[in-house]
Amino acid sequence: MTSGPHTAEQPTLNKDVPWDSFDPGAYIGNNYLDMKTVDEEIVSRVRDHFSDRLRGSDRVLSGIDVGAGPNLYPSLAMLPWCRHITLLEWSANNIEYLQRQLPGYEGHWEQFWKVLREGPAYEGLNPRTLFRDAAHPVRGSLFDLCHTERRWDVGTMFFVAESITESLEEFRRGVGCLMNALKPGAPFAAAFMEHSEGYRVGDLEFPATYDIDTDEVRAALQDFAHLDDVHRMADVGHLVRHGHTGMILVCGRRKE
Ligand SMILES: C[S@@+](CC[C@H](N)C(=O)[O-])C[C@H]1O[C@@H](n2cnc3c(N)ncnc32)[C@H](O)[C@@H]1O
């Protein structure tokens, strides 16, 4: 593992950041208005993972997307199996964004659904109706999941544990809190920025944990999960999510 510029003695912690000022419009403009190749790949892989692991299940499960932010594709990926999806999010602005999407989400999310519906489990579903009925934005913290008795059947966490703090200790704790919230055997998908130096949304800079690579991600998860696939995607030339070297997608299952 490499040591980077953000291994300072006083790393920025999750509590130090003005999350309520996160600008969902600016974030979507940077990341999700036009589907990037890397997100298309992530969506396809998550679709196939959930389709394999949840085959035969009716739409009765509970799902959770942790640090949902203004990204609907993780919850869209859970729709064929989940009657209830908790969208756990700490920023008031992002909660408000998610609530606005419930009656009918914005058109640019359709391009992600088109990738999902290439999987037979998604074919013929009405994602808008299912999303409206299943999705429940909830104001809360990833770290609260370390203390909850509640357990979910399926989970996602995209660009959160490493994108909310500079502290490696806090990153590891965050990953453990996600794992604590999953039932034994629950399939999950989680994505991480590799060696991110932080990111800008609108006028604000947000922290990231620099020392993240596939070894660190495996180490953070190994006590809790079977890792079906750890996939690194180099992101050279993708200037929007600046200052990182790639993305890591993990598809796995919570250990029994
Ligand atoms: C880089 S964004 C990722 C958003 C989204 N999951 C995605 O895939 O684009 C990080 C998100 O984590 C949220 N967040 C920050 N601290 C959090 C915490 N303690 N618990 C839950 N979410 C948090 C932020 O508000 C933001 O929405």
PDB file of N, CA and C and ligand atoms in Angstrom, residues 14 19 22 27 32 65-71 74 88-91 94 140-143 158-160 163-164 199 241, ligand 1:
ATOM      1  N   ASN A  14     -14.971  12.404   9.020  1.00  0.00           N
ATOM      2  CA  ASN A  14     -16.323  12.539   8.492  1.00  0.00           C
ATOM      3  C   ASN A  14     -17.076  13.683   9.158  1.00  0.00           C
ATOM      4  N   TRP A  19     -21.556  18.297   5.194  1.00  0.00           N
ATOM      5  CA  TRP A  19     -22.272  17.433   4.240  1.00  0.00           C
ATOM      6  C   TRP A  19     -23.602  18.018   3.791  1.00  0.00           C
ATOM      7  N   PHE A  22     -23.556  19.679   0.437  1.00  0.00           N
ATOM      8  CA  PHE A  22     -23.289  18.871  -0.779  1.00  0.00           C
ATOM      9  C   PHE A  22     -24.318  19.276  -1.840  1.00  0.00           C
ATOM     10  N   TYR A  27     -23.035  17.476  -8.505  1.00  0.00           N
ATOM     11  CA  TYR A  27     -22.481  16.104  -8.461  1.00  0.00           C
ATOM     12  C   TYR A  27     -23.019  15.278  -9.627  1.00  0.00           C
ATOM     13  N   TYR A  32     -23.251  11.695 -13.446  1.00  0.00           N
ATOM     14  CA  TYR A  32     -24.330  10.785 -13.841  1.00  0.00           C
ATOM     15  C   TYR A  32     -25.275  11.305 -14.912  1.00  0.00           C
ATOM     16  N   ASP A  65     -29.156   0.994   0.458  1.00  0.00           N
ATOM     17  CA  ASP A  65     -28.058   1.658  -0.232  1.00  0.00           C
ATOM     18  C   ASP A  65     -27.500   2.695   0.737  1.00  0.00           C
ATOM     19  N   VAL A  66     -26.251   2.503   1.110  1.00  0.00           N
ATOM     20  CA  VAL A  66     -25.641   3.324   2.160  1.00  0.00           C
ATOM     21  C   VAL A  66     -24.909   4.513   1.531  1.00  0.00           C
ATOM     22  N   GLY A  67     -25.198   5.705   2.040  1.00  0.00           N
ATOM     23  CA  GLY A  67     -24.617   6.920   1.462  1.00  0.00           C
ATOM     24  C   GLY A  67     -25.107   7.103   0.042  1.00  0.00           C
ATOM     25  N   ALA A  68     -26.406   6.929  -0.128  1.00  0.00           N
ATOM     26  CA  ALA A  68     -27.000   6.893  -1.477  1.00  0.00           C
ATOM     27  C   ALA A  68     -26.657   8.138  -2.282  1.00  0.00           C
ATOM     28  N   GLY A  69     -26.620   9.307  -1.607  1.00  0.00           N
ATOM     29  CA  GLY A  69     -26.360  10.540  -2.348  1.00  0.00           C
ATOM     30  C   GLY A  69     -27.322  10.650  -3.512  1.00  0.00           C
ATOM     31  N   PRO A  70     -26.977  11.457  -4.505  1.00  0.00           N
ATOM     32  CA  PRO A  70     -27.867  11.592  -5.656  1.00  0.00           C
ATOM     33  C   PRO A  70     -27.538  10.561  -6.735  1.00  0.00           C
ATOM     34  N   ASN A  71     -27.498   9.299  -6.341  1.00  0.00           N
ATOM     35  CA  ASN A  71     -27.256   8.225  -7.303  1.00  0.00           C
ATOM     36  C   ASN A  71     -28.345   7.170  -7.141  1.00  0.00           C
ATOM     37  N   PRO A  74     -27.716   2.234  -7.781  1.00  0.00           N
ATOM     38  CA  PRO A  74     -27.660   1.073  -6.868  1.00  0.00           C
ATOM     39  C   PRO A  74     -29.054   0.596  -6.468  1.00  0.00           C
ATOM     40  N   LEU A  88     -30.037   5.249   2.821  1.00  0.00           N
ATOM     41  CA  LEU A  88     -29.454   5.884   4.004  1.00  0.00           C
ATOM     42  C   LEU A  88     -28.501   6.980   3.564  1.00  0.00           C
ATOM     43  N   GLU A  89     -28.705   8.176   4.069  1.00  0.00           N
ATOM     44  CA  GLU A  89     -27.915   9.312   3.595  1.00  0.00           C
ATOM     45  C   GLU A  89     -27.826  10.351   4.707  1.00  0.00           C
ATOM     46  N   TRP A  90     -26.675  10.982   4.808  1.00  0.00           N
ATOM     47  CA  TRP A  90     -26.415  11.912   5.897  1.00  0.00           C
ATOM     48  C   TRP A  90     -26.714  13.369   5.510  1.00  0.00           C
ATOM     49  N   SER A  91     -26.581  13.707   4.232  1.00  0.00           N
ATOM     50  CA  SER A  91     -26.717  15.109   3.805  1.00  0.00           C
ATOM     51  C   SER A  91     -28.186  15.480   3.580  1.00  0.00           C
ATOM     52  N   ASN A  94     -29.076  15.945  -0.059  1.00  0.00           N
ATOM     53  CA  ASN A  94     -29.225  14.696  -0.819  1.00  0.00           C
ATOM     54  C   ASN A  94     -30.519  13.972  -0.467  1.00  0.00           C
ATOM     55  N   GLY A 140     -29.487   9.380   8.047  1.00  0.00           N
ATOM     56  CA  GLY A 140     -28.746   8.613   9.040  1.00  0.00           C
ATOM     57  C   GLY A 140     -27.319   8.405   8.556  1.00  0.00           C
ATOM     58  N   SER A 141     -26.506   7.888   9.466  1.00  0.00           N
ATOM     59  CA  SER A 141     -25.080   7.743   9.174  1.00  0.00           C
ATOM     60  C   SER A 141     -24.689   6.283   8.985  1.00  0.00           C
ATOM     61  N   LEU A 142     -23.757   6.077   8.074  1.00  0.00           N
ATOM     62  CA  LEU A 142     -23.113   4.775   7.916  1.00  0.00           C
ATOM     63  C   LEU A 142     -22.656   4.238   9.271  1.00  0.00           C
ATOM     64  N   PHE A 143     -22.111   5.121  10.107  1.00  0.00           N
ATOM     65  CA  PHE A 143     -21.532   4.654  11.373  1.00  0.00           C
ATOM     66  C   PHE A 143     -22.602   4.187  12.360  1.00  0.00           C
ATOM     67  N   PHE A 158     -21.756   2.675  -2.666  1.00  0.00           N
ATOM     68  CA  PHE A 158     -20.938   3.117  -3.796  1.00  0.00           C
ATOM     69  C   PHE A 158     -20.235   4.429  -3.465  1.00  0.00           C
ATOM     70  N   PHE A 159     -18.907   4.364  -3.440  1.00  0.00           N
ATOM     71  CA  PHE A 159     -18.070   5.558  -3.253  1.00  0.00           C
ATOM     72  C   PHE A 159     -18.443   6.294  -1.968  1.00  0.00           C
ATOM     73  N   VAL A 160     -18.487   5.553  -0.877  1.00  0.00           N
ATOM     74  CA  VAL A 160     -18.861   6.178   0.395  1.00  0.00           C
ATOM     75  C   VAL A 160     -17.738   6.001   1.441  1.00  0.00           C
ATOM     76  N   SER A 163     -14.868   7.888   0.603  1.00  0.00           N
ATOM     77  CA  SER A 163     -15.112   9.223   0.030  1.00  0.00           C
ATOM     78  C   SER A 163     -15.808  10.150   1.020  1.00  0.00           C
ATOM     79  N   ILE A 164     -15.683   9.819   2.318  1.00  0.00           N
ATOM     80  CA  ILE A 164     -16.301  10.663   3.349  1.00  0.00           C
ATOM     81  C   ILE A 164     -15.305  11.003   4.461  1.00  0.00           C
ATOM     82  N   TYR A 199     -12.283  15.170  -3.762  1.00  0.00           N
ATOM     83  CA  TYR A 199     -13.058  15.529  -4.955  1.00  0.00           C
ATOM     84  C   TYR A 199     -13.826  16.819  -4.713  1.00  0.00           C
ATOM     85  N   ARG A 241     -13.958  12.738 -12.091  1.00  0.00           N
ATOM     86  CA  ARG A 241     -13.636  12.362 -10.715  1.00  0.00           C
ATOM     87  C   ARG A 241     -12.116  12.435 -10.620  1.00  0.00           C
TER      88      ARG A 241
HETATM   89  C1  LIG B   1     -19.017  10.492  -3.031  1.00  0.00           C
HETATM   90  S1  LIG B   1     -20.684  10.552  -2.512  1.00  0.00           S
HETATM   91  C2  LIG B   1     -21.327   9.009  -3.150  1.00  0.00           C
HETATM   92  C3  LIG B   1     -22.790   9.115  -3.473  1.00  0.00           C
HETATM   93  C4  LIG B   1     -23.387   7.914  -4.198  1.00  0.00           C
HETATM   94  N1  LIG B   1     -23.382   6.717  -3.370  1.00  0.00           N
HETATM   95  C5  LIG B   1     -22.741   7.620  -5.506  1.00  0.00           C
HETATM   96  O1  LIG B   1     -22.583   6.432  -5.847  1.00  0.00           O
HETATM   97  O2  LIG B   1     -22.420   8.527  -6.265  1.00  0.00           O
HETATM   98  C6  LIG B   1     -20.578  10.254  -0.745  1.00  0.00           C
HETATM   99  C7  LIG B   1     -21.950  10.283  -0.093  1.00  0.00           C
HETATM  100  O3  LIG B   1     -21.851   9.897   1.283  1.00  0.00           O
HETATM  101  C8  LIG B   1     -22.692  10.754   2.052  1.00  0.00           C
HETATM  102  N2  LIG B   1     -22.209  10.712   3.437  1.00  0.00           N
HETATM  103  C9  LIG B   1     -21.249  11.443   4.037  1.00  0.00           C
HETATM  104  N3  LIG B   1     -21.065  11.054   5.307  1.00  0.00           N
HETATM  105  C10 LIG B   1     -21.940  10.043   5.529  1.00  0.00           C
HETATM  106  C11 LIG B   1     -22.241   9.229   6.645  1.00  0.00           C
HETATM  107  N4  LIG B   1     -21.587   9.365   7.792  1.00  0.00           N
HETATM  108  N5  LIG B   1     -23.216   8.305   6.508  1.00  0.00           N
HETATM  109  C12 LIG B   1     -23.890   8.150   5.346  1.00  0.00           C
HETATM  110  N6  LIG B   1     -23.638   8.893   4.241  1.00  0.00           N
HETATM  111  C13 LIG B   1     -22.667   9.828   4.338  1.00  0.00           C
HETATM  112  C14 LIG B   1     -22.552  12.079   1.360  1.00  0.00           C
HETATM  113  O4  LIG B   1     -23.563  12.989   1.725  1.00  0.00           O
HETATM  114  C15 LIG B   1     -22.614  11.665  -0.100  1.00  0.00           C
HETATM  115  O5  LIG B   1     -23.926  11.537  -0.527  1.00  0.00           O
END
